[in-house]
Amino acid sequence: MLPASPVQTSPQASGGMIVVDAEGRIESLNPAAAAIFGYALDELTGQPLAVVLPPLANSGLDSRLAPYLQPRGGESARRLEGRRKSGGPVEVELTAIDNQVAGRRWFTLLVEPMPPMPHAALGDDCDLLEVLMDNLPEAIRSEEHTSELQSHHD
């Protein structure tokens, strides 16, 4: 077990906080973090971080978190796509803090949900091209088809 986590000592935190061990297992999290991904608190404790943040899967968690640890123009937060319990995507802003005490290493991840991208209004698993083609006026399709036929005859 890791030393007392910031999750337990900062109940006023407005965003999500996840404490992950060096192997990438979720040690603790606050209710906001669980809510961002659509889980209950007890469902994520002990689970691999990849359950909610697939881009951080596999070995070498410290190297995968490196871009989130390094300041970029004075800020270390970066956008990342997470995964909801329902399977749908959720865009989050992620900042990682590397912690080491008495030879133990862990990471505190600060996650903030980002506004959905404009296409999200069409649905999480929407194919924009398919929606456009399904809703394309018949007159436009007929005009294109007529043009194709004429070009083959010329």
PDB file of C-alpha atoms in Angstrom:
ATOM      1  CA  MET A   1       0.000   0.000   0.000  1.00  0.00           C
ATOM      2  CA  LEU A   2       1.252   3.467  -0.850  1.00  0.00           C
ATOM      3  CA  PRO A   3       1.568   6.319   1.643  1.00  0.00           C
ATOM      4  CA  ALA A   4      -1.524   8.498   2.165  1.00  0.00           C
ATOM      5  CA  SER A   5      -2.569   9.778  -1.213  1.00  0.00           C
ATOM      6  CA  PRO A   6      -3.524  13.321  -2.220  1.00  0.00           C
ATOM      7  CA  VAL A   7      -6.955  11.901  -3.055  1.00  0.00           C
ATOM      8  CA  GLN A   8      -7.530  11.180   0.626  1.00  0.00           C
ATOM      9  CA  THR A   9      -6.103  14.500   1.855  1.00  0.00           C
ATOM     10  CA  SER A  10      -7.718  16.877  -0.669  1.00  0.00           C
ATOM     11  CA  PRO A  11     -11.490  16.370  -0.589  1.00  0.00           C
ATOM     12  CA  GLN A  12     -12.062  19.879  -1.965  1.00  0.00           C
ATOM     13  CA  ALA A  13     -10.409  18.998  -5.280  1.00  0.00           C
ATOM     14  CA  SER A  14     -12.804  19.951  -8.075  1.00  0.00           C
ATOM     15  CA  GLY A  15     -11.422  17.666 -10.776  1.00  0.00           C
ATOM     16  CA  GLY A  16     -10.629  14.008 -10.879  1.00  0.00           C
ATOM     17  CA  MET A  17      -7.607  12.639  -9.045  1.00  0.00           C
ATOM     18  CA  ILE A  18      -6.252   9.128  -9.555  1.00  0.00           C
ATOM     19  CA  VAL A  19      -3.306   7.624  -7.675  1.00  0.00           C
ATOM     20  CA  VAL A  20      -1.527   4.925  -9.671  1.00  0.00           C
ATOM     21  CA  ASP A  21       1.351   2.711  -8.549  1.00  0.00           C
ATOM     22  CA  ALA A  22       4.524   2.352 -10.639  1.00  0.00           C
ATOM     23  CA  GLU A  23       3.051  -0.729 -12.373  1.00  0.00           C
ATOM     24  CA  GLY A  24      -0.020   1.185 -13.537  1.00  0.00           C
ATOM     25  CA  ARG A  25      -2.627  -0.136 -11.045  1.00  0.00           C
ATOM     26  CA  ILE A  26      -5.152   2.311  -9.632  1.00  0.00           C
ATOM     27  CA  GLU A  27      -4.524   2.615  -5.878  1.00  0.00           C
ATOM     28  CA  SER A  28      -7.189   5.231  -5.134  1.00  0.00           C
ATOM     29  CA  LEU A  29      -9.301   7.899  -6.780  1.00  0.00           C
ATOM     30  CA  ASN A  30     -11.810  10.553  -5.847  1.00  0.00           C
ATOM     31  CA  PRO A  31     -15.528  10.506  -6.737  1.00  0.00           C
ATOM     32  CA  ALA A  32     -15.002  13.097  -9.494  1.00  0.00           C
ATOM     33  CA  ALA A  33     -12.522  10.821 -11.299  1.00  0.00           C
ATOM     34  CA  ALA A  34     -14.874   7.850 -11.086  1.00  0.00           C
ATOM     35  CA  ALA A  35     -17.758   9.986 -12.387  1.00  0.00           C
ATOM     36  CA  ILE A  36     -15.737  11.272 -15.370  1.00  0.00           C
ATOM     37  CA  PHE A  37     -15.367   7.677 -16.585  1.00  0.00           C
ATOM     38  CA  GLY A  38     -18.829   6.500 -15.475  1.00  0.00           C
ATOM     39  CA  TYR A  39     -17.704   4.118 -12.716  1.00  0.00           C
ATOM     40  CA  ALA A  40     -18.402   3.695  -9.018  1.00  0.00           C
ATOM     41  CA  LEU A  41     -15.331   4.262  -6.797  1.00  0.00           C
ATOM     42  CA  ASP A  42     -14.964   0.607  -5.814  1.00  0.00           C
ATOM     43  CA  GLU A  43     -15.048  -0.593  -9.421  1.00  0.00           C
ATOM     44  CA  LEU A  44     -11.726   1.020 -10.357  1.00  0.00           C
ATOM     45  CA  THR A  45      -9.554   0.464  -7.278  1.00  0.00           C
ATOM     46  CA  GLY A  46      -6.967  -2.205  -8.122  1.00  0.00           C
ATOM     47  CA  GLN A  47      -7.715  -2.085 -11.855  1.00  0.00           C
ATOM     48  CA  PRO A  48      -5.101  -1.254 -14.507  1.00  0.00           C
ATOM     49  CA  LEU A  49      -5.058   2.416 -15.498  1.00  0.00           C
ATOM     50  CA  ALA A  50      -5.575   1.259 -19.106  1.00  0.00           C
ATOM     51  CA  VAL A  51      -9.236   0.506 -18.262  1.00  0.00           C
ATOM     52  CA  VAL A  52      -9.967   4.260 -18.298  1.00  0.00           C
ATOM     53  CA  LEU A  53      -6.925   5.593 -20.186  1.00  0.00           C
ATOM     54  CA  PRO A  54      -6.083   3.036 -22.919  1.00  0.00           C
ATOM     55  CA  PRO A  55      -3.319   5.183 -24.493  1.00  0.00           C
ATOM     56  CA  LEU A  56      -1.315   4.645 -21.279  1.00  0.00           C
ATOM     57  CA  ALA A  57      -1.546   0.832 -21.509  1.00  0.00           C
ATOM     58  CA  ASN A  58       1.338  -1.633 -21.568  1.00  0.00           C
ATOM     59  CA  SER A  59       4.653  -1.527 -19.799  1.00  0.00           C
ATOM     60  CA  GLY A  60       6.791   1.530 -19.215  1.00  0.00           C
ATOM     61  CA  LEU A  61       4.153   3.678 -17.529  1.00  0.00           C
ATOM     62  CA  ASP A  62       6.773   6.227 -16.520  1.00  0.00           C
ATOM     63  CA  SER A  63       7.840   6.733 -20.143  1.00  0.00           C
ATOM     64  CA  ARG A  64       4.214   6.887 -21.330  1.00  0.00           C
ATOM     65  CA  LEU A  65       3.484   9.558 -18.701  1.00  0.00           C
ATOM     66  CA  ALA A  66       6.610  11.577 -19.588  1.00  0.00           C
ATOM     67  CA  PRO A  67       4.776  14.007 -21.922  1.00  0.00           C
ATOM     68  CA  TYR A  68       2.290  14.747 -19.150  1.00  0.00           C
ATOM     69  CA  LEU A  69       5.103  15.341 -16.633  1.00  0.00           C
ATOM     70  CA  GLN A  70       7.104  17.702 -18.831  1.00  0.00           C
ATOM     71  CA  PRO A  71       6.066  21.362 -18.820  1.00  0.00           C
ATOM     72  CA  ARG A  72       4.883  22.653 -22.193  1.00  0.00           C
ATOM     73  CA  GLY A  73       4.965  26.423 -22.255  1.00  0.00           C
ATOM     74  CA  GLY A  74       4.666  26.454 -18.484  1.00  0.00           C
ATOM     75  CA  GLU A  75       1.814  23.936 -18.447  1.00  0.00           C
ATOM     76  CA  SER A  76       1.978  20.172 -18.189  1.00  0.00           C
ATOM     77  CA  ALA A  77      -1.703  19.408 -18.879  1.00  0.00           C
ATOM     78  CA  ARG A  78      -2.433  17.750 -22.204  1.00  0.00           C
ATOM     79  CA  ARG A  79      -5.504  16.346 -23.887  1.00  0.00           C
ATOM     80  CA  LEU A  80      -6.001  12.579 -23.948  1.00  0.00           C
ATOM     81  CA  GLU A  81      -8.861  10.291 -24.926  1.00  0.00           C
ATOM     82  CA  GLY A  82     -10.143   8.100 -22.125  1.00  0.00           C
ATOM     83  CA  ARG A  83     -12.740   5.357 -22.135  1.00  0.00           C
ATOM     84  CA  ARG A  84     -16.062   5.401 -20.258  1.00  0.00           C
ATOM     85  CA  LYS A  85     -17.493   2.296 -18.616  1.00  0.00           C
ATOM     86  CA  SER A  86     -20.075   2.253 -21.423  1.00  0.00           C
ATOM     87  CA  GLY A  87     -17.210   1.943 -23.928  1.00  0.00           C
ATOM     88  CA  GLY A  88     -17.642   5.446 -25.322  1.00  0.00           C
ATOM     89  CA  PRO A  89     -14.757   7.914 -25.507  1.00  0.00           C
ATOM     90  CA  VAL A  90     -14.247  10.815 -23.103  1.00  0.00           C
ATOM     91  CA  GLU A  91     -11.760  13.609 -23.750  1.00  0.00           C
ATOM     92  CA  VAL A  92      -9.817  14.629 -20.648  1.00  0.00           C
ATOM     93  CA  GLU A  93      -7.040  17.020 -19.808  1.00  0.00           C
ATOM     94  CA  LEU A  94      -4.351  15.084 -17.934  1.00  0.00           C
ATOM     95  CA  THR A  95      -1.535  16.271 -15.684  1.00  0.00           C
ATOM     96  CA  ALA A  96       0.749  13.731 -13.996  1.00  0.00           C
ATOM     97  CA  ILE A  97       2.791  14.214 -10.846  1.00  0.00           C
ATOM     98  CA  ASP A  98       5.662  11.813 -10.132  1.00  0.00           C
ATOM     99  CA  ASN A  99       5.932  10.938  -6.415  1.00  0.00           C
ATOM    100  CA  GLN A 100       8.689   9.038  -4.577  1.00  0.00           C
ATOM    101  CA  VAL A 101       8.858   8.374  -0.852  1.00  0.00           C
ATOM    102  CA  ALA A 102      11.057   5.808   0.937  1.00  0.00           C
ATOM    103  CA  GLY A 103      11.924   4.059  -2.322  1.00  0.00           C
ATOM    104  CA  ARG A 104       8.281   3.759  -3.443  1.00  0.00           C
ATOM    105  CA  ARG A 105       7.138   5.454  -6.620  1.00  0.00           C
ATOM    106  CA  TRP A 106       3.617   6.374  -7.662  1.00  0.00           C
ATOM    107  CA  PHE A 107       1.854   8.888  -9.868  1.00  0.00           C
ATOM    108  CA  THR A 108      -0.938  11.298  -9.056  1.00  0.00           C
ATOM    109  CA  LEU A 109      -3.022  11.978 -12.152  1.00  0.00           C
ATOM    110  CA  LEU A 110      -5.219  15.057 -12.328  1.00  0.00           C
ATOM    111  CA  VAL A 111      -8.010  14.654 -14.881  1.00  0.00           C
ATOM    112  CA  GLU A 112     -10.491  17.262 -16.053  1.00  0.00           C
ATOM    113  CA  PRO A 113     -13.250  16.417 -18.533  1.00  0.00           C
ATOM    114  CA  MET A 114     -13.035  18.438 -21.735  1.00  0.00           C
ATOM    115  CA  PRO A 115     -16.033  19.719 -23.686  1.00  0.00           C
ATOM    116  CA  PRO A 116     -17.156  17.223 -26.314  1.00  0.00           C
ATOM    117  CA  MET A 117     -15.985  17.724 -29.851  1.00  0.00           C
ATOM    118  CA  PRO A 118     -18.650  19.055 -32.250  1.00  0.00           C
ATOM    119  CA  HIS A 119     -19.248  15.632 -33.817  1.00  0.00           C
ATOM    120  CA  ALA A 120     -20.190  14.201 -30.416  1.00  0.00           C
ATOM    121  CA  ALA A 121     -23.707  15.581 -30.904  1.00  0.00           C
ATOM    122  CA  LEU A 122     -24.116  12.906 -33.594  1.00  0.00           C
ATOM    123  CA  GLY A 123     -23.280  10.089 -31.169  1.00  0.00           C
ATOM    124  CA  ASP A 124     -20.142   8.479 -29.764  1.00  0.00           C
ATOM    125  CA  ASP A 125     -19.875   5.835 -32.474  1.00  0.00           C
ATOM    126  CA  CYS A 126     -21.070   8.011 -35.343  1.00  0.00           C
ATOM    127  CA  ASP A 127     -19.456   7.872 -38.768  1.00  0.00           C
ATOM    128  CA  LEU A 128     -19.754  11.436 -40.054  1.00  0.00           C
ATOM    129  CA  LEU A 129     -19.381  10.452 -43.724  1.00  0.00           C
ATOM    130  CA  GLU A 130     -22.182   7.901 -43.395  1.00  0.00           C
ATOM    131  CA  VAL A 131     -24.482  10.504 -41.799  1.00  0.00           C
ATOM    132  CA  LEU A 132     -23.682  13.005 -44.559  1.00  0.00           C
ATOM    133  CA  MET A 133     -24.311  10.469 -47.323  1.00  0.00           C
ATOM    134  CA  ASP A 134     -27.577   9.331 -45.720  1.00  0.00           C
ATOM    135  CA  ASN A 135     -28.775  12.935 -45.534  1.00  0.00           C
ATOM    136  CA  LEU A 136     -27.420  14.174 -48.855  1.00  0.00           C
ATOM    137  CA  PRO A 137     -30.279  15.500 -50.949  1.00  0.00           C
ATOM    138  CA  GLU A 138     -31.257  13.125 -53.758  1.00  0.00           C
ATOM    139  CA  ALA A 139     -30.900  15.959 -56.285  1.00  0.00           C
ATOM    140  CA  ILE A 140     -27.177  16.257 -55.552  1.00  0.00           C
ATOM    141  CA  ARG A 141     -26.634  12.506 -55.833  1.00  0.00           C
ATOM    142  CA  SER A 142     -28.565  12.433 -59.119  1.00  0.00           C
ATOM    143  CA  GLU A 143     -26.531  15.354 -60.501  1.00  0.00           C
ATOM    144  CA  GLU A 144     -23.236  13.603 -59.650  1.00  0.00           C
ATOM    145  CA  HIS A 145     -24.426  10.321 -61.133  1.00  0.00           C
ATOM    146  CA  THR A 146     -25.578  12.090 -64.333  1.00  0.00           C
ATOM    147  CA  SER A 147     -22.188  13.812 -64.633  1.00  0.00           C
ATOM    148  CA  GLU A 148     -20.392  10.479 -64.267  1.00  0.00           C
ATOM    149  CA  LEU A 149     -22.542   8.890 -66.988  1.00  0.00           C
ATOM    150  CA  GLN A 150     -21.983  11.792 -69.362  1.00  0.00           C
ATOM    151  CA  SER A 151     -18.218  11.697 -68.880  1.00  0.00           C
ATOM    152  CA  HIS A 152     -18.159   7.959 -69.740  1.00  0.00           C
ATOM    153  CA  HIS A 153     -20.045   8.597 -73.012  1.00  0.00           C
ATOM    154  CA  ASP A 154     -17.778  11.429 -74.157  1.00  0.00           C
TER     155      ASP A 154
END
